[in-house]
Coordinates of N, CA, C and O in Angstrom, one line a residue:
X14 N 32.0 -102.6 -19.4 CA 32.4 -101.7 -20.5 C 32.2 -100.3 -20.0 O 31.1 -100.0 -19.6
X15 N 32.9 -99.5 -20.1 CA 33.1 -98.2 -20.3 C 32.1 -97.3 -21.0 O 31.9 -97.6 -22.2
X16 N 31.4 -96.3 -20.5 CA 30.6 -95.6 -21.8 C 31.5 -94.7 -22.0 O 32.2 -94.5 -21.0
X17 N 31.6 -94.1 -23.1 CA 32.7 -93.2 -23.5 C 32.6 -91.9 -23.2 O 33.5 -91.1 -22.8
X18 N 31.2 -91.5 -23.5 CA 30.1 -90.2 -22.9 C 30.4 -89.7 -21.4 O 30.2 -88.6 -20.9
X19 N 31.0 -91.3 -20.5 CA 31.4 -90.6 -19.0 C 32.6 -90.0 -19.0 O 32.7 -89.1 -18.2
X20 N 33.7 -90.4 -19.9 CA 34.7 -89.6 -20.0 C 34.5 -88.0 -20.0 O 35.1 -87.3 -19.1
X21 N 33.8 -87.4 -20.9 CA 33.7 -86.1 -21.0 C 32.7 -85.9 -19.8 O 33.2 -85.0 -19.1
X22 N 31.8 -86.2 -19.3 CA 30.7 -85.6 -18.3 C 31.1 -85.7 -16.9 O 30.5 -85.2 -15.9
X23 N 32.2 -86.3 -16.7 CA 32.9 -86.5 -15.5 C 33.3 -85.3 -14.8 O 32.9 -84.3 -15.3
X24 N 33.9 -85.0 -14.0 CA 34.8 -83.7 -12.8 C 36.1 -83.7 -13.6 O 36.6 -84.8 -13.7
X25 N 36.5 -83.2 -13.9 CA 38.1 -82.8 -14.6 C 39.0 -82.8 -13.3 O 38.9 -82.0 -12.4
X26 N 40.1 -83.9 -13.2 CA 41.1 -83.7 -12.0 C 42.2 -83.5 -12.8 O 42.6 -84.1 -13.8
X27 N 42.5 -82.7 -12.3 CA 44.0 -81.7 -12.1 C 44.9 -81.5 -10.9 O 44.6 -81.4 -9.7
X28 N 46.0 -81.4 -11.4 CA 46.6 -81.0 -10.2 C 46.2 -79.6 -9.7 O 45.8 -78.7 -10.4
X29 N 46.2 -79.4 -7.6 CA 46.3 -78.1 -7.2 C 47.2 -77.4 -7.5 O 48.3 -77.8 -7.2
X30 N 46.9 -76.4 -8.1 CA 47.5 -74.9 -8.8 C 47.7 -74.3 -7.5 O 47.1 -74.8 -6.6
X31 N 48.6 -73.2 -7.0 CA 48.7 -72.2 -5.9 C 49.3 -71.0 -7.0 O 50.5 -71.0 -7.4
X32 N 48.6 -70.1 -7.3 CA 49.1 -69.2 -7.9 C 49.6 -68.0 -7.4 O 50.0 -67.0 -7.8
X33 N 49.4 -68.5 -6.2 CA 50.2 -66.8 -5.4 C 51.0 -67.3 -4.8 O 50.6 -68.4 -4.3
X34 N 52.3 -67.0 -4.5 CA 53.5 -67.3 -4.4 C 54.2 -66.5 -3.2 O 55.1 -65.7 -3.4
X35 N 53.4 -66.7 -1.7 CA 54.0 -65.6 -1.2 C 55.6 -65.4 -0.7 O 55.8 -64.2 -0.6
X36 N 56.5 -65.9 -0.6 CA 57.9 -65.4 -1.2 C 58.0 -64.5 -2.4 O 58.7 -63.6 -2.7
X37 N 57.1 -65.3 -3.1 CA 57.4 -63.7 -4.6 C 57.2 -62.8 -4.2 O 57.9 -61.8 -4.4
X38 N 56.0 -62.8 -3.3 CA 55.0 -61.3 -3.0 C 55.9 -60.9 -2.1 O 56.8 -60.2 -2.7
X39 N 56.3 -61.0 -0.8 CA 57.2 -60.4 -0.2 C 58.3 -60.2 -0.8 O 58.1 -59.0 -1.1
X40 N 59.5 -60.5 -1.3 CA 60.0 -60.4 -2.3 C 60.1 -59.1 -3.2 O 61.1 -58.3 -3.4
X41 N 58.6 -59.0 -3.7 CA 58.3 -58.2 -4.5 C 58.0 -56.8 -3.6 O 58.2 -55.7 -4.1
X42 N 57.5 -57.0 -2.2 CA 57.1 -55.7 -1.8 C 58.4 -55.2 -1.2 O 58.6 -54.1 -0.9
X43 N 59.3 -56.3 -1.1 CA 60.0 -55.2 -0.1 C 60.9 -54.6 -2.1 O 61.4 -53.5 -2.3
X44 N 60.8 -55.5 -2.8 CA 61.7 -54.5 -3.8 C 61.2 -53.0 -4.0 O 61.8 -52.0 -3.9
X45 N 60.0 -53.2 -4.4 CA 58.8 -51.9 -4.9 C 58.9 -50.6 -3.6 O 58.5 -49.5 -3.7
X46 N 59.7 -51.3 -2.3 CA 59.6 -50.1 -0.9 C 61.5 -49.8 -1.6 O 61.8 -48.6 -1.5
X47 N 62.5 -50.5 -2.1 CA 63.5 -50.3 -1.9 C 64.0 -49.3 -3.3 O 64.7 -48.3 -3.3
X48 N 63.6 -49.8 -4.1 CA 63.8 -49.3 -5.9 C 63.9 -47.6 -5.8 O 64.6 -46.8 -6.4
X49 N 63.0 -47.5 -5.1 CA 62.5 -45.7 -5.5 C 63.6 -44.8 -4.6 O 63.7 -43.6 -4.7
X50 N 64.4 -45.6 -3.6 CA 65.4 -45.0 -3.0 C 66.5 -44.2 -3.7 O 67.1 -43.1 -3.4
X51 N 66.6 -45.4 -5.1 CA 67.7 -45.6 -5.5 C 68.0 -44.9 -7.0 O 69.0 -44.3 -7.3
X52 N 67.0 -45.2 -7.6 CA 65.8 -45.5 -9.0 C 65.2 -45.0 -9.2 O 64.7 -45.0 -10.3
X53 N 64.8 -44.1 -8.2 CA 63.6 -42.9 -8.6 C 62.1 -43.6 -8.3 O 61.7 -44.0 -7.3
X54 N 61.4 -43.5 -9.7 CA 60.2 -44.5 -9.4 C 60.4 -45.7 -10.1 O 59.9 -46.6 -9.5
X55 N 60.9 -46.1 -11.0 CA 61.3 -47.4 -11.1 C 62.5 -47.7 -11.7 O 63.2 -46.9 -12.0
X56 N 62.8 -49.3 -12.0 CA 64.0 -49.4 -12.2 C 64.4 -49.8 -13.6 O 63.3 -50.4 -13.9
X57 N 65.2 -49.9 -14.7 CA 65.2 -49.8 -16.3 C 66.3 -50.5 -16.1 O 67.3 -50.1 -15.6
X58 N 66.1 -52.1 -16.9 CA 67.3 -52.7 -16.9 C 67.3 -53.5 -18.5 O 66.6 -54.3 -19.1
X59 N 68.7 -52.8 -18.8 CA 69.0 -53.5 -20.3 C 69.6 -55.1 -20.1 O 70.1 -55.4 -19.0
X60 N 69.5 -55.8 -20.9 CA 70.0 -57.4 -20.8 C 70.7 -57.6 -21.8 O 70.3 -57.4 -22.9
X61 N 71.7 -57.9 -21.4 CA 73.1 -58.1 -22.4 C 73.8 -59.3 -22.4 O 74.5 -59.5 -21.4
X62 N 73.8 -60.1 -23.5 CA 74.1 -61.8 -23.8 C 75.5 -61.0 -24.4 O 75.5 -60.3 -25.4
X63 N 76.8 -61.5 -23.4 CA 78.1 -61.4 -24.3 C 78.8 -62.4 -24.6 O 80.0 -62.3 -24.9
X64 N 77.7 -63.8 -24.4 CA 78.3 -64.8 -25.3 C 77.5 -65.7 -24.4 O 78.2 -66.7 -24.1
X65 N 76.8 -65.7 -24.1 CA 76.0 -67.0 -23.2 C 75.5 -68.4 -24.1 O 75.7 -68.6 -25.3
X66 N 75.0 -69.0 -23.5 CA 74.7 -70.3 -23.5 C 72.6 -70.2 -23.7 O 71.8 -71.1 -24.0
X67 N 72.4 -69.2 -23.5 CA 71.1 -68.6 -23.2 C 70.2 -69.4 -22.2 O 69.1 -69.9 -22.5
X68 N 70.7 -69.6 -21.2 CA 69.7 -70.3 -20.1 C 69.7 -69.6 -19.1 O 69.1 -70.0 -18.1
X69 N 70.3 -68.4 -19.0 CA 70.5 -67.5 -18.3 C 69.1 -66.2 -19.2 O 68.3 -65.5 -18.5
X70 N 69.2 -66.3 -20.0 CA 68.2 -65.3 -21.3 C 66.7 -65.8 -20.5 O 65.7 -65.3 -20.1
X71 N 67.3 -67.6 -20.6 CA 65.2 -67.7 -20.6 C 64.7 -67.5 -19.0 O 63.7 -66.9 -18.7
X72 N 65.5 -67.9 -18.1 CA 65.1 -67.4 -16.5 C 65.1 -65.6 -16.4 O 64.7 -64.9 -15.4
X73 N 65.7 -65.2 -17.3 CA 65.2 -63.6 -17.1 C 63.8 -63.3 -17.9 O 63.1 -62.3 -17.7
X74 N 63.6 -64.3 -18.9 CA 62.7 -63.9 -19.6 C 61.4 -64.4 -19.0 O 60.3 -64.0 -19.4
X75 N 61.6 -65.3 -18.2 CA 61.1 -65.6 -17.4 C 60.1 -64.6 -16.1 O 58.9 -64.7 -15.8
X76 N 60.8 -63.9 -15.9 CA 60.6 -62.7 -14.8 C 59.6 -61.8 -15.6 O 59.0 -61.0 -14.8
X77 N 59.1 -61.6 -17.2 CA 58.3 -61.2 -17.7 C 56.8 -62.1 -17.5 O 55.7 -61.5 -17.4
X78 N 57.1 -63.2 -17.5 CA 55.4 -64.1 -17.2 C 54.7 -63.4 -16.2 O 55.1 -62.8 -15.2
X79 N 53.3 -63.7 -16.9 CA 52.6 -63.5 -16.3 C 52.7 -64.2 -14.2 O 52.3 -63.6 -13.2
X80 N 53.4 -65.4 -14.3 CA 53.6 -65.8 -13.1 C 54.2 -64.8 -12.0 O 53.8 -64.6 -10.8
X81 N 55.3 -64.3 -12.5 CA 56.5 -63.5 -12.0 C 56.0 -61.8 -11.8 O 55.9 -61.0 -10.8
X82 N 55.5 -61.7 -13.5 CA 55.1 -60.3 -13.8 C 55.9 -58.7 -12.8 O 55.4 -57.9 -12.1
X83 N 57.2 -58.9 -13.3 CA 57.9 -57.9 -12.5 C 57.7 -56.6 -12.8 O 58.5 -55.8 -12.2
X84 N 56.9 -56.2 -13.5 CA 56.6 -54.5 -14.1 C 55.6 -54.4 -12.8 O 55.3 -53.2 -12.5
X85 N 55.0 -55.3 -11.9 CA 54.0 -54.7 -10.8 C 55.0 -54.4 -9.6 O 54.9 -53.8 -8.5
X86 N 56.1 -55.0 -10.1 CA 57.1 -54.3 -8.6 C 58.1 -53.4 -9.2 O 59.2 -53.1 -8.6
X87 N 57.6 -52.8 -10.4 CA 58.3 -51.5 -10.5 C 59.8 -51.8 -11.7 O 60.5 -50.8 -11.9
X88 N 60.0 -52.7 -12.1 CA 61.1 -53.5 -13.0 C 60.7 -53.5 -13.8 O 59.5 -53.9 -14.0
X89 N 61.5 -53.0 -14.9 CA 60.9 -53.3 -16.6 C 62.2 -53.3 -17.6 O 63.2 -52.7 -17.4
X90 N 61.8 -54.1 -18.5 CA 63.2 -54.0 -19.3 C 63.3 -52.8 -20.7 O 62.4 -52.4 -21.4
X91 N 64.6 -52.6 -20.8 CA 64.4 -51.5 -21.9 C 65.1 -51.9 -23.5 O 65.8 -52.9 -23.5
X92 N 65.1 -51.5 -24.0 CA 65.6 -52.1 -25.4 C 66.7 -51.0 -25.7 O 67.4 -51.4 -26.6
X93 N 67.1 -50.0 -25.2 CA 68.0 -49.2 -25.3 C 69.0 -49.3 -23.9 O 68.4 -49.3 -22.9
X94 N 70.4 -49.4 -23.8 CA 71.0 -48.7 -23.2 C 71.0 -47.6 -22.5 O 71.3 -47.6 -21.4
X95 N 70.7 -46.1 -23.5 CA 70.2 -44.9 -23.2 C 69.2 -44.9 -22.1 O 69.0 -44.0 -21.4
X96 N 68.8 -46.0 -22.0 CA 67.1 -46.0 -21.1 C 67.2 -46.6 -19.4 O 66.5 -46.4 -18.4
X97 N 68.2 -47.2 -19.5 CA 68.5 -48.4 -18.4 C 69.5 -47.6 -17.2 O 70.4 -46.8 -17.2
X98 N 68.9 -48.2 -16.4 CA 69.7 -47.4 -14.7 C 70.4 -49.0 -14.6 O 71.4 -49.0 -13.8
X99 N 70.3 -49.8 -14.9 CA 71.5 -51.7 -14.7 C 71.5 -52.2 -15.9 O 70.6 -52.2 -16.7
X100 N 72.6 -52.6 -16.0 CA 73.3 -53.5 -17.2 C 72.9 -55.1 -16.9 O 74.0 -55.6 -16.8
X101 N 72.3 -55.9 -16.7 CA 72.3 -56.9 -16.7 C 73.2 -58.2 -18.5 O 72.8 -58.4 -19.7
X102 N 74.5 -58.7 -17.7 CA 74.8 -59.3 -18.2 C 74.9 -60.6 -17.8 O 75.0 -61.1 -16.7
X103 N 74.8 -61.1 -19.2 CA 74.8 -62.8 -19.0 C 75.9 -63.6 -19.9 O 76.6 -62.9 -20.7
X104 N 76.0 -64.7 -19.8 CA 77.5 -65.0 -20.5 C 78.9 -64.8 -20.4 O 79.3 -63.6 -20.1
X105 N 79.9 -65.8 -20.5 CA 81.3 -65.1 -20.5 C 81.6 -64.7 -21.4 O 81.1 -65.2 -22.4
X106 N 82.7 -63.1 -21.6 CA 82.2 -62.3 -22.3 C 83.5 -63.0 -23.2 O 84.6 -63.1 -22.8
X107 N 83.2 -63.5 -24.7 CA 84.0 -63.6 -26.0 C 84.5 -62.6 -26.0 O 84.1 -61.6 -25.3
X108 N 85.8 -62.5 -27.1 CA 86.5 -61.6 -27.3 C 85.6 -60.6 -28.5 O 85.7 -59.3 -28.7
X109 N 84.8 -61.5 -29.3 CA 83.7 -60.7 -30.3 C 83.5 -59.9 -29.3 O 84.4 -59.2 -28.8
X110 N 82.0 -60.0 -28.8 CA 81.5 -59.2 -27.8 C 82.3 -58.1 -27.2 O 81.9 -57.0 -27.2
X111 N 83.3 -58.6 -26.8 CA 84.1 -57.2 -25.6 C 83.6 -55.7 -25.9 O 83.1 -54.9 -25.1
X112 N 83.9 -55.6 -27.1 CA 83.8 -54.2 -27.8 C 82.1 -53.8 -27.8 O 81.7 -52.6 -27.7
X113 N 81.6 -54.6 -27.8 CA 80.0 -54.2 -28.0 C 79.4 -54.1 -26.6 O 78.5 -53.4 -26.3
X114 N 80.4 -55.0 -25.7 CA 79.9 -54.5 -24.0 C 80.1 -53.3 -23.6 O 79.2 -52.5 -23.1
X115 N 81.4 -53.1 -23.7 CA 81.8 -51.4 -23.3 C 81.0 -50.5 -24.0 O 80.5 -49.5 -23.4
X116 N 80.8 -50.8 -25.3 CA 79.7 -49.8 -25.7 C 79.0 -49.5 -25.4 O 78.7 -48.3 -25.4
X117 N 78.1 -50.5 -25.1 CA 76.7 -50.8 -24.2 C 76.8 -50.2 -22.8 O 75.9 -49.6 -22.2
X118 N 78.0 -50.5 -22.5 CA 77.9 -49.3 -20.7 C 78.1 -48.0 -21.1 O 77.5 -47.2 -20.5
X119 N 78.9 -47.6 -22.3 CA 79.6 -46.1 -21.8 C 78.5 -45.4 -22.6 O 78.7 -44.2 -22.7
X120 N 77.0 -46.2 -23.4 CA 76.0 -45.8 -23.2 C 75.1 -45.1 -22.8 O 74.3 -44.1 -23.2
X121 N 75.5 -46.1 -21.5 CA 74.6 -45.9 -20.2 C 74.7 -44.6 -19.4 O 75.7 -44.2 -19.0
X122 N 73.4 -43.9 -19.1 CA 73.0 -42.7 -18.4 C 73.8 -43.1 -16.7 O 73.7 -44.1 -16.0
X123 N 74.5 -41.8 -16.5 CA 74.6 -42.4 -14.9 C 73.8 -42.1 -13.8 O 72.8 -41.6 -14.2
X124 N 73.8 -42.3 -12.6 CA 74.4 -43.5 -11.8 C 74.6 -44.8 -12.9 O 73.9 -44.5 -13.9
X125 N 75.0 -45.7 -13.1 CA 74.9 -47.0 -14.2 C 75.4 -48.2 -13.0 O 76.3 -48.0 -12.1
X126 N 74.9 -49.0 -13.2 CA 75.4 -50.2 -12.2 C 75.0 -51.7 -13.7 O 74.1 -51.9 -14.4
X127 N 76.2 -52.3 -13.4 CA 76.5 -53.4 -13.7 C 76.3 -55.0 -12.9 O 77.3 -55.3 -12.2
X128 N 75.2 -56.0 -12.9 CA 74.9 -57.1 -12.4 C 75.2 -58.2 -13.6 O 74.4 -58.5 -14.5
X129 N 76.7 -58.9 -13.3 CA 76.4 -60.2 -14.0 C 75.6 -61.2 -13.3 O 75.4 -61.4 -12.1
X130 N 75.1 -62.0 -14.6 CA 73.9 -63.1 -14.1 C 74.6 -64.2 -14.4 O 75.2 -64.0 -15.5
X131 N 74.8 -65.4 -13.8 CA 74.9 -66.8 -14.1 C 76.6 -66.6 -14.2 O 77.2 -65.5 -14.6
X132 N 77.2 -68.1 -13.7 CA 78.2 -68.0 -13.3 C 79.4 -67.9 -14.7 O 80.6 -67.9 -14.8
X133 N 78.4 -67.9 -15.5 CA 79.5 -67.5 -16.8 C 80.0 -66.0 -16.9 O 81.1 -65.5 -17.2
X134 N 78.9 -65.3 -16.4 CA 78.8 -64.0 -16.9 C 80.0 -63.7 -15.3 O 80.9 -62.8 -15.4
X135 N 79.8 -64.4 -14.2 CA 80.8 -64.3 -13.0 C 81.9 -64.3 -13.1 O 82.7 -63.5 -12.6
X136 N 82.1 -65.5 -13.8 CA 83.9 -65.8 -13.7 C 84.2 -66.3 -15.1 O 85.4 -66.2 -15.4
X137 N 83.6 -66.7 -15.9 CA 83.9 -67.5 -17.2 C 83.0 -68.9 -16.9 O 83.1 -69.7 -17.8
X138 N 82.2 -69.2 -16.2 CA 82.3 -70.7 -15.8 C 82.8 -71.2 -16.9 O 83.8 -70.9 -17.5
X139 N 81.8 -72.3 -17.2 CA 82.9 -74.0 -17.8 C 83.4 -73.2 -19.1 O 83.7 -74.1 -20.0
X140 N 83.8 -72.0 -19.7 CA 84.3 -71.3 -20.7 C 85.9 -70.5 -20.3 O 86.8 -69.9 -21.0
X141 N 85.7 -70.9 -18.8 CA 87.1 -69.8 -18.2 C 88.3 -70.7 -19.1 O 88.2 -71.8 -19.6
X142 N 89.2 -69.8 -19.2 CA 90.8 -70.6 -20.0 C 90.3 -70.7 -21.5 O 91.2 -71.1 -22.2
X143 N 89.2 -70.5 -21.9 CA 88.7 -70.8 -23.5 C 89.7 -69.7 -24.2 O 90.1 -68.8 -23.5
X144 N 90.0 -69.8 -25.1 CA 91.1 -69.0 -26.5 C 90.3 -67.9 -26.7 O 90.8 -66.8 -26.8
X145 N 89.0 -68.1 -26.8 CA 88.3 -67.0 -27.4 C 87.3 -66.4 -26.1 O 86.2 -65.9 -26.5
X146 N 87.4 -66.5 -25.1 CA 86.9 -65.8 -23.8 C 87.8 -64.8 -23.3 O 89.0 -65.1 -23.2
X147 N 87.6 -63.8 -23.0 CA 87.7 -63.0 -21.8 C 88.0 -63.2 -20.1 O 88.9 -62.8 -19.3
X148 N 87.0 -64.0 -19.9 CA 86.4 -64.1 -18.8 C 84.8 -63.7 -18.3 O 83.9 -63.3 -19.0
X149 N 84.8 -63.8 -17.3 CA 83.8 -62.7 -16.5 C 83.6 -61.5 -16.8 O 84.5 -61.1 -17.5
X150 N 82.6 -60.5 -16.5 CA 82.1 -59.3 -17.4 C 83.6 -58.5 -16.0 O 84.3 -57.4 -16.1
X151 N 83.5 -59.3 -15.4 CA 84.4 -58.1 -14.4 C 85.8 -57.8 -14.9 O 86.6 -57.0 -14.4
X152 N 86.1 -58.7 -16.1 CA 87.4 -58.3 -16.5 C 87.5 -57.2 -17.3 O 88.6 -56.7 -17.6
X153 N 86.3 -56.6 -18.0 CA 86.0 -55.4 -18.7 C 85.4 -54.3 -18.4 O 85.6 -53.2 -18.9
X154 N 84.5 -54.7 -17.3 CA 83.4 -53.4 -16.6 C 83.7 -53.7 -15.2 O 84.2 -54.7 -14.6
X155 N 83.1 -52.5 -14.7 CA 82.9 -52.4 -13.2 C 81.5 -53.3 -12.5 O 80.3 -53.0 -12.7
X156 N 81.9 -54.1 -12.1 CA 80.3 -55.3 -11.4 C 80.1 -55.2 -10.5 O 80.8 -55.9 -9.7
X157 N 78.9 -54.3 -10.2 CA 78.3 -54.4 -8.7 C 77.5 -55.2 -8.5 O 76.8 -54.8 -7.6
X158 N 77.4 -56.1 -8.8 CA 76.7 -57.4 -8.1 C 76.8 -58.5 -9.1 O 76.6 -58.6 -10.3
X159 N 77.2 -59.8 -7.8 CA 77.4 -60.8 -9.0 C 76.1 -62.1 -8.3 O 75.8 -62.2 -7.1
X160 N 75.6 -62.9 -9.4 CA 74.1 -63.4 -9.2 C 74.6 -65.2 -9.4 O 74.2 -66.1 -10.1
X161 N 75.5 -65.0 -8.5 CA 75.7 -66.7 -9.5 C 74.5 -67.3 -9.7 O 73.4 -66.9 -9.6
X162 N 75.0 -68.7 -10.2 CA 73.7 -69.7 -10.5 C 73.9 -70.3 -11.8 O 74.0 -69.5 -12.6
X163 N 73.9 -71.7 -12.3 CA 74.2 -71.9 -13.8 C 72.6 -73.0 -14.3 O 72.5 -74.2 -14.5
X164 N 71.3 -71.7 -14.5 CA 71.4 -70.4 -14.7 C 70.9 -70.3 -13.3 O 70.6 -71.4 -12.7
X165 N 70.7 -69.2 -12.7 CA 70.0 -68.8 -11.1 C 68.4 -68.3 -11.7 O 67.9 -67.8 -12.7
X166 N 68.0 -68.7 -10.7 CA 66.3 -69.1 -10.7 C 66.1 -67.4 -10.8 O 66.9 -66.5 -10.5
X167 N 64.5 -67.4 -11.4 CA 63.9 -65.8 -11.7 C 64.1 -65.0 -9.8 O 64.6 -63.9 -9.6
X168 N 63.6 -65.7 -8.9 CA 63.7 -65.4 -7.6 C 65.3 -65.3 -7.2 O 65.5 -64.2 -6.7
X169 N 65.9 -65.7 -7.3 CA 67.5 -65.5 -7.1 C 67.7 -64.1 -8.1 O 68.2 -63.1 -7.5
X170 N 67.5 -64.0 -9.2 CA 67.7 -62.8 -9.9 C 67.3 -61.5 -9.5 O 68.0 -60.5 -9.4
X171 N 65.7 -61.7 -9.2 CA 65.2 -61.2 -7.9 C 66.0 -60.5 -6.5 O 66.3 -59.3 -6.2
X172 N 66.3 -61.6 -6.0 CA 66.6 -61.2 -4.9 C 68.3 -60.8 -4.9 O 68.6 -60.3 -3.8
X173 N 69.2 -60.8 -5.7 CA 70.5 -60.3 -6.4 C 69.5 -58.7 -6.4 O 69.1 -58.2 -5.4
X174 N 69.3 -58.4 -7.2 CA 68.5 -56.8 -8.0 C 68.2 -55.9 -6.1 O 68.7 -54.8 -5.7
X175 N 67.6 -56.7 -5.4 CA 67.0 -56.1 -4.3 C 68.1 -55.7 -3.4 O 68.3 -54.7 -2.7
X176 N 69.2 -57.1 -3.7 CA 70.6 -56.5 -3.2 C 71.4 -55.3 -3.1 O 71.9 -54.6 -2.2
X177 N 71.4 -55.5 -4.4 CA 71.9 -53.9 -5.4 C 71.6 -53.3 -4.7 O 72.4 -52.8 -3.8
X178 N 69.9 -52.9 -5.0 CA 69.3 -51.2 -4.5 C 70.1 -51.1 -3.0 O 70.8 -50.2 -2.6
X179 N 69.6 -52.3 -2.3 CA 70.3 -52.1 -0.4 C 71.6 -51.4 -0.7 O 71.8 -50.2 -0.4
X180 N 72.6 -52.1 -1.4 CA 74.0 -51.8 -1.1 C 74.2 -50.4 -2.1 O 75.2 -49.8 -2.4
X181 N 73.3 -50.4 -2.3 CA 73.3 -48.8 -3.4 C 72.7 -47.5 -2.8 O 73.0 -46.3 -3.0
X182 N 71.8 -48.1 -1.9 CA 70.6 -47.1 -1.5 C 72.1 -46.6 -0.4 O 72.5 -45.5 -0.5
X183 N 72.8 -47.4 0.5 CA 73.5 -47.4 1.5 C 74.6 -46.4 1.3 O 74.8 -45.5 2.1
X184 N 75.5 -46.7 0.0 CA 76.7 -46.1 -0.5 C 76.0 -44.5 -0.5 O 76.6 -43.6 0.1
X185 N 75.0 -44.1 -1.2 CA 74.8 -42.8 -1.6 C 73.3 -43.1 -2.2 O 72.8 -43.7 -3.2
X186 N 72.7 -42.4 -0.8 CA 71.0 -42.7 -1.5 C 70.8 -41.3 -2.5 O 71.0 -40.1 -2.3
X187 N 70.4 -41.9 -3.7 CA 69.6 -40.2 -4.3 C 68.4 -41.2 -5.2 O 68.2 -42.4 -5.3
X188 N 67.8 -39.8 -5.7 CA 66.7 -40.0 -6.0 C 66.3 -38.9 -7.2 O 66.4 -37.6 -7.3
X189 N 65.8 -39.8 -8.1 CA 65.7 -38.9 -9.8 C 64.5 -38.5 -9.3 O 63.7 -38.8 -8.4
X190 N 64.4 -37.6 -10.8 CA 62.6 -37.5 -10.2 C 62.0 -37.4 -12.2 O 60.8 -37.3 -12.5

């Protein structure tokens, strides 16, 4: 028989945890060297659902955990338009929406760069040909970078953003202050 008392006084097994993730870290350092080329000192990105499915919402929201914690590489999100140097969109954009996206860019302070996320927000995915779709954010805005993935992992979102700054820093480096 079992004493019950050994249950609790026992070693607690658990699975091994690895809480440092060095792909994130690298990852993360080369963004935090690349951002400020482009971005000044850091980077301000609004998130824009123009009709999503939101699984694309929770892997960005994702990028706020403590696991990810992307404000230490210089990324933070803004609740204004006014505030944001990238548009991050998710979703194929409904015909509702349309009017509320453009507004949301012509918002936007310039330089302004445009990244759809998830292959809805790319081309329409499984929404393209819908009555009440648009399409892809590119049939209404200018898209500098597109992130497929249905939805693409916080690290793919990642590494899409670091994209950007390269092919941005490249075209015309400046720097706010």
């Amino acid at each position: 028989m079992i004493n019950p008392l050994s249950l609790f006084l026992r070693p607690k097994v658990t699975e091994t945890f690895e809480f440092r993730d060095e792909e994130l870290e690298t990852l993360g350092a080369e963004i935090k060297k690349e951002m400020p080329k482009v971005f000044g000192r850091s980077l301000a990105i609004r998130e824009l659902d123009s009709g999503s499915d939101n699984s694309t919402e929770i892997e960005i929201s994702n990028l706020g955990t403590p696991y990810y914690d992307v404000e230490r590489f210089g990324i933070s999100f803004v609740a204004s338009p006014r505030h944001a140097d990238v548009l991050l969109v998710t979703g194929a954009v409904t015909l509702n929406m349309a009017e509320a996206v453009k507004k949301t860019y012509e918002a936007m302070p310039s330089p302004k760069f445009v990244v759809a996320v998830g292959d809805d927000a790319c081309d329409g995915g499984i929404y393209r040909g819908s009555y009440a779709v648009l399409g892809g954010v590119d049939k209404i805005l200018p898209v500098d970078m597109k992130i497929p993935g249905n939805p693409p992992s916080p690290k793919e979102i990642l590494r899409g953003l670091l994209a950007l700054a390269k092919k941005a820093s490249e075209k015309e480096p400046k720097k706010r202050t």
